Short mmCIF file of C-alpha atoms and ligand atoms in Angstrom, two decimals:
data_model
loop_
_atom_site.label_atom_id
_atom_site.label_comp_id
_atom_site.label_asym_id
_atom_site.label_seq_id
_atom_site.Cartn_x
_atom_site.Cartn_y
_atom_site.Cartn_z
CA UNK A 1 -66.54 41.64 77.46
CA UNK A 2 -64.74 41.38 74.08
CA UNK A 3 -63.07 44.58 72.94
CA UNK A 4 -65.06 44.60 69.73
CA UNK A 5 -68.44 44.27 71.40
CA UNK A 6 -70.89 46.42 69.48
CA UNK A 7 -71.82 49.80 70.82
CA UNK A 8 -75.47 50.41 70.62
CA UNK A 9 -77.74 53.17 71.64
CA UNK A 10 -80.82 51.10 71.03
CA UNK A 11 -82.74 50.53 74.17
CA UNK A 12 -84.72 47.31 74.23
CA UNK A 13 -88.35 48.12 74.45
CA UNK A 14 -89.89 45.97 77.09
CA UNK A 15 -93.48 45.32 76.14
CA UNK A 16 -95.79 46.26 78.91
CA UNK A 17 -99.35 47.33 79.10
CA UNK A 18 -99.59 51.03 79.71
CA UNK A 19 -101.57 51.43 82.87
CA UNK A 20 -104.94 52.75 81.89
CA UNK A 21 -106.27 55.48 84.11
CA UNK A 22 -105.09 58.66 85.68
CA UNK A 23 -101.99 60.52 84.50
CA UNK A 24 -99.10 60.95 86.91
CA UNK A 25 -98.35 64.64 87.45
CA UNK A 26 -94.83 63.91 88.70
CA UNK A 27 -92.23 64.41 85.98
CA UNK A 28 -94.29 66.78 83.85
CA UNK A 29 -92.49 69.99 82.96
CA UNK A 30 -94.37 73.24 83.66
CA UNK A 31 -95.67 73.46 80.06
CA UNK A 32 -96.75 69.80 80.19
CA UNK A 33 -98.48 70.34 83.52
CA UNK A 34 -100.31 73.31 82.03
CA UNK A 35 -101.50 71.17 79.11
CA UNK A 36 -102.61 68.40 81.44
CA UNK A 37 -104.58 70.75 83.68
CA UNK A 38 -106.23 72.40 80.68
CA UNK A 39 -107.17 69.03 79.19
CA UNK A 40 -108.82 68.07 82.49
CA UNK A 41 -111.04 71.14 82.28
CA UNK A 42 -109.14 73.86 84.15
CA UNK A 43 -110.37 77.20 82.77
CA UNK A 44 -107.77 78.95 80.62
CA UNK A 45 -107.76 82.08 82.76
CA UNK A 46 -107.00 80.10 85.91
CA UNK A 47 -104.42 77.74 84.53
CA UNK A 48 -101.31 79.77 85.29
CA UNK A 49 -102.25 80.04 88.95
CA UNK A 50 -103.23 76.37 89.13
CA UNK A 51 -99.90 75.26 87.67
CA UNK A 52 -98.08 77.26 90.35
CA UNK A 53 -100.25 75.93 93.16
CA UNK A 54 -100.07 72.29 92.15
CA UNK A 55 -96.34 72.58 91.44
CA UNK A 56 -95.67 73.94 94.93
CA UNK A 57 -97.75 71.26 96.59
CA UNK A 58 -95.92 68.51 94.79
CA UNK A 59 -92.35 69.81 94.77
CA UNK A 60 -92.14 72.26 97.64
CA UNK A 61 -94.34 70.59 100.22
CA UNK A 62 -94.01 67.00 99.05
CA UNK A 63 -97.77 66.42 99.12
CA UNK A 64 -99.15 63.37 97.25
CA UNK A 65 -102.88 63.58 98.03
CA UNK A 66 -105.05 66.16 96.31
CA UNK A 67 -107.14 66.43 99.47
CA UNK A 68 -104.15 67.94 101.25
CA UNK A 69 -103.85 70.74 98.68
CA UNK A 70 -105.85 72.98 100.94
CA UNK A 71 -105.71 76.21 98.98
CA UNK A 72 -107.63 74.58 96.14
CA UNK A 73 -111.43 74.57 96.26
CA UNK A 74 -112.92 71.16 97.02
CA UNK A 75 -114.53 70.68 93.58
CA UNK A 76 -111.21 71.43 91.91
CA UNK A 77 -109.45 68.92 94.16
CA UNK A 78 -112.05 66.38 93.11
CA UNK A 79 -111.45 67.16 89.46
CA UNK A 80 -107.73 66.61 89.95
CA UNK A 81 -108.31 63.37 91.81
CA UNK A 82 -110.52 62.11 88.98
CA UNK A 83 -107.86 62.71 86.38
CA UNK A 84 -104.48 62.51 88.02
CA UNK A 85 -102.22 60.88 90.56
CA UNK A 86 -99.01 62.05 92.21
CA UNK A 87 -96.82 58.98 92.21
CA UNK A 88 -93.17 58.19 92.82
CA UNK A 89 -91.30 54.87 92.68
CA UNK A 90 -91.96 52.48 95.52
CA UNK A 91 -89.15 51.66 97.95
CA UNK A 92 -88.65 47.90 98.05
CA UNK A 93 -85.77 47.81 100.50
CA UNK A 94 -83.34 50.05 102.29
CA UNK A 95 -79.92 49.14 103.62
CA UNK A 96 -77.83 51.36 105.85
CA UNK A 97 -74.05 50.98 105.81
CA UNK A 98 -71.77 51.24 108.84
CA UNK A 99 -70.68 54.63 107.50
CA UNK A 100 -74.24 55.96 107.22
CA UNK A 101 -74.57 55.46 103.47
CA UNK A 102 -78.09 54.39 102.56
CA UNK A 103 -78.88 52.20 99.58
CA UNK A 104 -82.46 52.02 98.39
CA UNK A 105 -83.90 49.58 95.95
CA UNK A 106 -86.91 51.14 94.25
CA UNK A 107 -89.47 49.51 92.00
CA UNK A 108 -90.66 51.21 88.84
CA UNK A 109 -93.39 50.36 86.32
CA UNK A 110 -92.98 46.98 84.70
CA UNK A 111 -91.56 45.50 87.91
CA UNK A 112 -88.03 46.75 87.21
CA UNK A 113 -85.80 47.88 90.02
CA UNK A 114 -83.10 50.50 90.28
CA UNK A 115 -80.74 51.47 93.05
CA UNK A 116 -80.39 54.89 94.63
CA UNK A 117 -77.60 55.74 97.09
CA UNK A 118 -77.53 58.49 99.72
CA UNK A 119 -74.09 59.52 100.97
CA UNK A 120 -73.98 61.79 104.04
CA UNK A 121 -70.87 63.92 104.54
CA UNK A 122 -69.99 66.65 107.01
CA UNK A 123 -70.92 69.57 104.81
CA UNK A 124 -73.34 68.01 102.37
CA UNK A 125 -75.51 65.04 101.54
CA UNK A 126 -75.29 63.57 98.08
CA UNK A 127 -77.89 61.45 96.36
CA UNK A 128 -76.62 59.22 93.60
CA UNK A 129 -79.49 58.57 91.21
CA UNK A 130 -80.02 56.27 88.24
CA UNK A 131 -81.13 57.21 84.73
CA UNK A 132 -81.67 53.78 83.21
CA UNK A 133 -82.36 50.22 84.29
CA UNK A 134 -78.99 48.70 83.37
CA UNK A 135 -76.89 50.33 80.65
CA UNK A 136 -76.48 49.63 76.92
CA UNK A 137 -72.79 50.44 77.16
CA UNK A 138 -70.41 47.73 78.18
CA UNK A 139 -67.55 49.33 80.10
CA UNK A 140 -65.50 46.33 81.06
CA UNK A 141 -64.93 47.35 84.71
CA UNK A 142 -68.54 48.26 85.49
CA UNK A 143 -71.06 45.91 87.04
CA UNK A 144 -74.04 47.79 85.59
CA UNK A 145 -72.53 47.27 82.13
CA UNK A 146 -72.92 43.51 82.49
CA UNK A 147 -76.66 43.82 82.98
CA UNK A 148 -78.55 42.98 79.81
CA UNK A 149 -81.94 44.33 80.63
CA UNK A 150 -82.22 48.02 79.79
CA UNK A 151 -84.95 50.57 79.82
CA UNK A 152 -84.85 54.33 80.05
CA UNK A 153 -86.35 55.78 83.19
CA UNK A 154 -89.11 58.33 82.73
CA UNK A 155 -88.68 61.87 84.05
CA UNK A 156 -91.10 60.93 86.85
CA UNK A 157 -88.95 57.97 87.83
CA UNK A 158 -85.82 60.13 87.84
CA UNK A 159 -87.15 63.07 89.86
CA UNK A 160 -89.14 60.53 91.90
CA UNK A 161 -85.87 59.12 93.27
CA UNK A 162 -85.10 62.53 94.77
CA UNK A 163 -88.62 62.78 96.22
CA UNK A 164 -88.35 59.28 97.66
CA UNK A 165 -85.08 60.20 99.41
CA UNK A 166 -86.60 63.41 100.79
CA UNK A 167 -89.44 61.29 102.18
CA UNK A 168 -86.98 58.94 103.84
CA UNK A 169 -84.86 61.79 105.23
CA UNK A 170 -88.03 63.51 106.38
CA UNK A 171 -86.92 66.63 104.59
CA UNK A 172 -90.06 68.28 103.26
CA UNK A 173 -90.68 71.65 104.90
CA UNK A 174 -93.18 71.90 107.75
CA UNK A 175 -95.86 74.51 107.09
CA UNK A 176 -95.31 77.47 109.38
CA UNK A 177 -91.89 76.30 110.56
CA UNK A 178 -88.95 78.70 110.09
CA UNK A 179 -87.13 78.17 106.81
CA UNK A 180 -84.31 75.70 107.32
CA UNK A 181 -81.43 76.27 104.93
CA UNK A 182 -79.40 73.26 105.97
CA UNK A 183 -80.19 70.35 103.78
CA UNK A 184 -79.59 66.68 104.35
CA UNK A 185 -79.98 66.19 100.61
CA UNK A 186 -77.99 69.03 99.11
CA UNK A 187 -76.36 67.52 96.03
CA UNK A 188 -77.34 65.21 93.21
CA UNK A 189 -75.00 63.09 91.15
CA UNK A 190 -76.21 61.22 88.08
CA UNK A 191 -73.77 58.41 88.75
CA UNK A 192 -76.04 55.49 89.48
CA UNK A 193 -77.13 52.99 86.88
CA UNK A 194 -77.23 53.97 83.24
CA UNK A 195 -75.79 56.47 80.80
CA UNK A 196 -77.71 59.70 81.40
CA UNK A 197 -76.92 61.12 77.96
CA UNK A 198 -78.60 58.15 76.29
CA UNK A 199 -81.79 59.24 78.05
CA UNK A 200 -81.27 62.92 77.46
CA UNK A 201 -84.80 64.35 77.35
CA UNK A 202 -86.02 62.62 80.49
CA UNK A 203 -82.86 63.44 82.42
CA UNK A 204 -83.10 67.08 81.32
CA UNK A 205 -86.76 67.38 82.27
CA UNK A 206 -86.16 65.76 85.66
CA UNK A 207 -83.18 68.00 86.42
CA UNK A 208 -85.06 71.14 85.39
CA UNK A 209 -87.83 70.12 87.78
CA UNK A 210 -85.29 69.55 90.57
CA UNK A 211 -83.73 72.98 89.92
CA UNK A 212 -87.03 74.89 89.79
CA UNK A 213 -86.97 77.57 92.49
CA UNK A 214 -90.62 76.98 93.46
CA UNK A 215 -89.97 73.38 94.36
CA UNK A 216 -87.02 71.16 95.21
CA UNK A 217 -84.86 74.12 94.31
CA UNK A 218 -81.42 72.55 93.96
CA UNK A 219 -78.90 74.83 92.30
CA UNK A 220 -77.49 73.64 88.98
CA UNK A 221 -74.05 73.80 90.60
CA UNK A 222 -75.12 71.11 93.03
CA UNK A 223 -76.04 68.68 90.29
CA UNK A 224 -73.32 66.66 88.55
CA UNK A 225 -74.01 64.59 85.48
CA UNK A 226 -71.51 61.84 84.76
CA UNK A 227 -71.15 60.56 81.22
CA UNK A 228 -68.97 57.99 79.54
CA UNK A 229 -68.55 60.45 76.66
CA UNK A 230 -71.60 60.75 74.40
CA UNK A 231 -69.95 63.61 72.53
CA UNK A 232 -72.91 65.11 70.62
CA UNK A 233 -74.98 65.34 73.79
CA UNK A 234 -72.29 67.14 75.80
CA UNK A 235 -73.00 70.47 74.10
CA UNK A 236 -76.75 69.94 74.65
CA UNK A 237 -76.08 69.29 78.33
CA UNK A 238 -74.31 72.63 78.59
CA UNK A 239 -77.10 74.47 76.77
CA UNK A 240 -80.20 72.73 78.08
CA UNK A 241 -79.26 71.64 81.61
CA UNK A 242 -76.21 73.68 82.62
CA UNK A 243 -75.25 71.43 85.51
CA UNK A 244 -71.72 70.36 86.40
CA UNK A 245 -70.16 67.70 84.23
CA UNK A 246 -68.10 64.66 85.14
CA UNK A 247 -66.49 62.53 82.49
CA UNK A 248 -65.61 58.86 82.89
CA UNK A 249 -62.18 59.23 81.34
CA UNK A 250 -60.39 56.19 82.79
CA UNK A 251 -57.63 55.79 80.17
CA UNK A 252 -55.07 57.96 78.42
CA UNK A 253 -54.67 56.14 75.10
CA UNK A 254 -57.39 55.27 72.62
CA UNK A 255 -56.16 51.70 72.64
CA UNK A 256 -56.87 51.25 76.36
CA UNK A 257 -59.96 53.44 76.42
CA UNK A 258 -61.48 51.41 73.56
CA UNK A 259 -61.44 48.43 75.92
CA UNK A 260 -62.40 50.10 79.20
CA UNK A 261 -65.00 52.52 77.85
CA UNK A 262 -66.04 51.07 74.46
CA UNK A 263 -67.98 54.18 73.45
CA UNK A 264 -64.47 55.48 72.76
CA UNK A 265 -64.55 53.51 69.53
CA UNK A 266 -67.24 55.89 68.32
CA UNK A 267 -65.85 59.13 69.79
CA UNK A 268 -62.09 59.12 70.31
CA UNK A 269 -60.21 60.87 73.09
CA UNK A 270 -59.40 63.94 70.99
CA UNK A 271 -62.98 64.48 69.91
CA UNK A 272 -64.10 64.07 73.50
CA UNK A 273 -61.55 66.57 74.78
CA UNK A 274 -62.74 69.14 72.23
CA UNK A 275 -66.31 68.78 73.46
CA UNK A 276 -65.15 69.07 77.07
CA UNK A 277 -63.12 72.20 76.32
CA UNK A 278 -66.26 73.95 75.08
CA UNK A 279 -68.42 72.91 78.04
CA UNK A 280 -67.50 75.41 80.76
CA UNK A 281 -68.03 78.45 78.53
CA UNK A 282 -71.41 77.36 77.26
CA UNK A 283 -72.73 76.22 80.62
CA UNK A 284 -71.00 79.01 82.51
CA UNK A 285 -69.77 76.44 84.99
CA UNK A 286 -66.48 75.73 86.65
CA UNK A 287 -64.20 72.77 86.46
CA UNK A 288 -64.96 69.50 84.78
CA UNK A 289 -64.40 66.43 86.91
CA UNK A 290 -62.32 63.75 85.24
CA UNK A 291 -63.22 60.42 86.79
CA UNK A 292 -60.41 57.91 86.65
CA UNK A 293 -60.86 54.40 87.99
CA UNK A 294 -57.57 52.93 89.21
CA UNK A 295 -57.06 49.45 87.75
CA UNK A 296 -53.96 47.54 88.72
CA UNK A 297 -51.50 47.30 85.81
CA UNK A 298 -54.02 48.60 83.26
CA UNK A 299 -54.16 52.39 83.44
CA UNK A 300 -52.26 53.31 86.61
CA UNK A 301 -48.64 53.93 85.51
CA UNK A 302 -46.68 57.16 85.95
CA UNK A 303 -46.78 57.54 82.15
CA UNK A 304 -50.57 57.42 82.29
CA UNK A 305 -50.60 60.19 84.88
CA UNK A 306 -48.33 62.36 82.71
CA UNK A 307 -50.37 61.66 79.56
CA UNK A 308 -53.57 62.53 81.39
CA UNK A 309 -52.15 65.92 82.32
CA UNK A 310 -50.92 66.49 78.76
CA UNK A 311 -54.40 65.84 77.38
CA UNK A 312 -56.00 68.27 79.78
CA UNK A 313 -53.33 70.95 79.23
CA UNK A 314 -53.43 70.59 75.44
CA UNK A 315 -57.08 71.63 75.47
CA UNK A 316 -56.73 73.97 78.41
CA UNK A 317 -59.65 72.39 80.26
CA UNK A 318 -60.35 73.61 83.80
CA UNK A 319 -60.29 70.24 85.55
CA UNK A 320 -60.19 68.30 88.74
CA UNK A 321 -59.21 64.65 88.61
CA UNK A 322 -61.17 62.33 90.80
CA UNK A 323 -59.32 59.05 91.31
CA UNK A 324 -61.66 56.17 92.06
CA UNK A 325 -60.20 53.04 93.65
CA UNK A 326 -61.72 50.20 91.63
CA UNK A 327 -64.64 48.60 93.41
CA UNK A 328 -64.59 44.91 92.83
CA UNK A 329 -67.70 42.91 92.09
CA UNK A 330 -68.21 39.16 91.70
CA UNK A 331 -66.42 38.05 88.54
CA UNK A 332 -64.79 41.41 87.81
CA UNK A 333 -61.84 41.09 85.42
CA UNK A 334 -59.64 43.70 87.17
CA UNK A 335 -57.93 44.39 90.47
CA UNK A 336 -57.76 47.63 92.39
CA UNK A 337 -54.41 49.48 92.23
CA UNK A 338 -52.48 49.52 95.51
CA UNK A 339 -52.87 52.51 97.80
CA UNK A 340 -49.24 53.45 97.16
CA UNK A 341 -49.77 53.40 93.41
CA UNK A 342 -52.91 55.52 93.72
CA UNK A 343 -51.06 58.03 95.93
CA UNK A 344 -48.11 58.22 93.51
CA UNK A 345 -50.50 58.78 90.60
CA UNK A 346 -52.38 61.44 92.53
CA UNK A 347 -49.14 63.17 93.40
CA UNK A 348 -48.05 63.54 89.76
CA UNK A 349 -51.37 65.16 88.97
CA UNK A 350 -51.22 67.40 92.01
CA UNK A 351 -47.67 68.52 91.16
CA UNK A 352 -48.93 69.53 87.73
CA UNK A 353 -51.34 71.93 89.41
CA UNK A 354 -54.62 70.01 89.42
CA UNK A 355 -56.70 68.84 92.34
CA UNK A 356 -56.50 65.05 92.53
CA UNK A 357 -58.76 63.81 95.31
CA UNK A 358 -58.97 60.07 95.85
CA UNK A 359 -62.62 59.15 96.13
CA UNK A 360 -63.44 57.64 99.47
CA UNK A 361 -65.22 54.41 98.97
CA UNK A 362 -68.54 54.56 100.70
CA UNK A 363 -71.06 51.91 101.55
CA UNK A 364 -68.87 49.03 100.40
CA UNK A 365 -70.37 46.67 102.96
CA UNK A 366 -73.77 47.04 101.28
CA UNK A 367 -72.44 46.97 97.67
CA UNK A 368 -73.41 50.61 97.24
CA UNK A 369 -70.09 51.84 95.85
CA UNK A 370 -69.66 53.22 92.33
CA UNK A 371 -70.04 50.63 89.65
CA UNK A 372 -71.40 47.97 91.96
CA UNK A 373 -75.03 48.69 91.31
CA UNK A 374 -77.01 46.04 89.64
CA UNK A 375 -80.44 45.05 90.67
CA UNK A 376 -80.90 41.87 92.62
CA UNK A 377 -83.81 40.81 90.41
CA UNK A 378 -81.59 41.08 87.38
CA UNK A 379 -78.93 39.01 89.09
CA UNK A 380 -81.55 36.41 89.83
CA UNK A 381 -82.86 36.57 86.28
CA UNK A 382 -79.45 35.85 84.83
CA UNK A 383 -78.65 33.04 87.13
CA UNK A 384 -81.98 31.40 86.36
CA UNK A 385 -81.19 31.66 82.65
CA UNK A 386 -77.81 30.20 83.36
CA UNK A 387 -79.38 27.33 85.24
CA UNK A 388 -81.73 26.65 82.32
CA UNK A 389 -78.83 26.76 79.90
CA UNK A 390 -76.86 24.35 82.02
CA UNK A 391 -79.81 22.03 82.19
CA UNK A 392 -80.15 22.16 78.39
CA UNK A 393 -83.53 23.87 78.58
CA UNK A 394 -82.70 26.81 76.35
N1 SAH B 1 -72.82 55.95 82.90
C1 SAH B 1 -72.26 57.09 83.52
C2 SAH B 1 -72.66 57.29 84.94
C3 SAH B 1 -72.70 56.08 85.87
S1 SAH B 1 -71.20 55.37 86.40
C4 SAH B 1 -70.76 57.07 83.40
O1 SAH B 1 -70.21 56.07 83.00
O2 SAH B 1 -70.14 58.11 83.65
C5 SAH B 1 -70.52 56.47 87.65
C6 SAH B 1 -69.00 56.34 87.75
O3 SAH B 1 -68.58 55.11 88.38
C7 SAH B 1 -68.33 56.36 86.39
O4 SAH B 1 -67.18 57.16 86.38
C8 SAH B 1 -67.95 54.92 86.22
O5 SAH B 1 -66.97 54.76 85.25
C9 SAH B 1 -67.54 54.55 87.61
N2 SAH B 1 -67.46 53.10 87.83
C10 SAH B 1 -68.13 52.13 87.18
N3 SAH B 1 -67.79 50.91 87.67
C11 SAH B 1 -66.88 51.14 88.65
C12 SAH B 1 -66.18 50.27 89.55
N4 SAH B 1 -66.39 48.96 89.53
N5 SAH B 1 -65.35 50.83 90.43
C13 SAH B 1 -65.18 52.16 90.48
N6 SAH B 1 -65.83 53.03 89.67
C14 SAH B 1 -66.67 52.52 88.76
FE1 SF4 B 2 -72.77 52.33 81.58
FE2 SF4 B 2 -71.37 54.16 82.96
FE3 SF4 B 2 -71.22 51.54 83.60
FE4 SF4 B 2 -70.12 52.43 81.34
S1 SF4 B 2 -69.53 53.00 83.44
S2 SF4 B 2 -71.38 50.56 81.56
S3 SF4 B 2 -71.56 54.00 80.70
S4 SF4 B 2 -73.05 52.83 83.74
#
């Protein structure tokens, strides 16, 4: 990708017929659900109760059929069934890695596909979800960034990924069973495909649904949003979502960051650091995670490690630095730093007083690792185009 490739926030609109017919209740915020139920004829004086009941069925019990919403009178269930559906993305395929990591390919409206990754660990289970099909940004080390096709996911498609995983893990509560506090799916990271802060409203609505105590009920401290650095939206994230923040930092000079994370041309390192410094106070959260992909000979020198610390100290940012060994993908223009180099880099950071965990690469055998996600259909699409070009057809 050339260093001067344009940065654009414009998302291609993919023309598609809006499906006529019932509205999907998944992804509606509480106020939107209220409006929808009123519009379908729910009496005003009942609507508050109905919102609570329907909400709990969908997000606490994981029910998709109105007929199973047994505390609603039959005629009301029929009214709901006439007007609405409860729909989540369809699972197209599931792969399970040797290490237990699960990668799902899910299909969303318009025939697009996104990937969702579940990573089991001893003390938690993390679901890595996507916010867009592809990504308009063009980070030069990221496979998703090479994918041309982009569309924002709806709030339903975002929260639907969590519901899909709970289905697969069989993790909806059993009526009458004792409350089980251990959760297979305990954490969410917005680190799949896409730049979540370029789809702010839908990501916010989906995360507020996931945090709602009457439903999926994940604490905001168990949700981490990763951004490449959309500076104006960082303050909004603190105010309107309040989850943990991870920043794809990846370079310590503007010169290098302009190439690796081209959004840096719009918002430079200093501006970004200022926004990060304000985040913990506004969101009342703890440390910010600095993600740093280790690229051989590009950003992995001792000087880089020292500069990284200087940046963080200069703005007094409570931070942990997550070092990510570069995950290679077909045609990638970089190599992973050696293990010794990564350890030396981590040590400099650790000596300076910051946690510097090296991210364990998970699910590599099924191409589920960070930055490797790119839908198979899109790969096929591009190669077909390529074939046509080669044959002089386009
Ligand atoms: N768009 C957001 C979130 C998705 S990427 C962002 O950029 O933050 C999640 C993380 O994986 C980011 O830190 C990203 O920079 C990193 N990543 C991308 N490609 C990678 C690769 N090939 N190897 C290792 N990490 C990668
Ligand atoms: Fe998009 Fe994040 Fe990949 Fe950059 S690293 S291209 S922002 S998904």
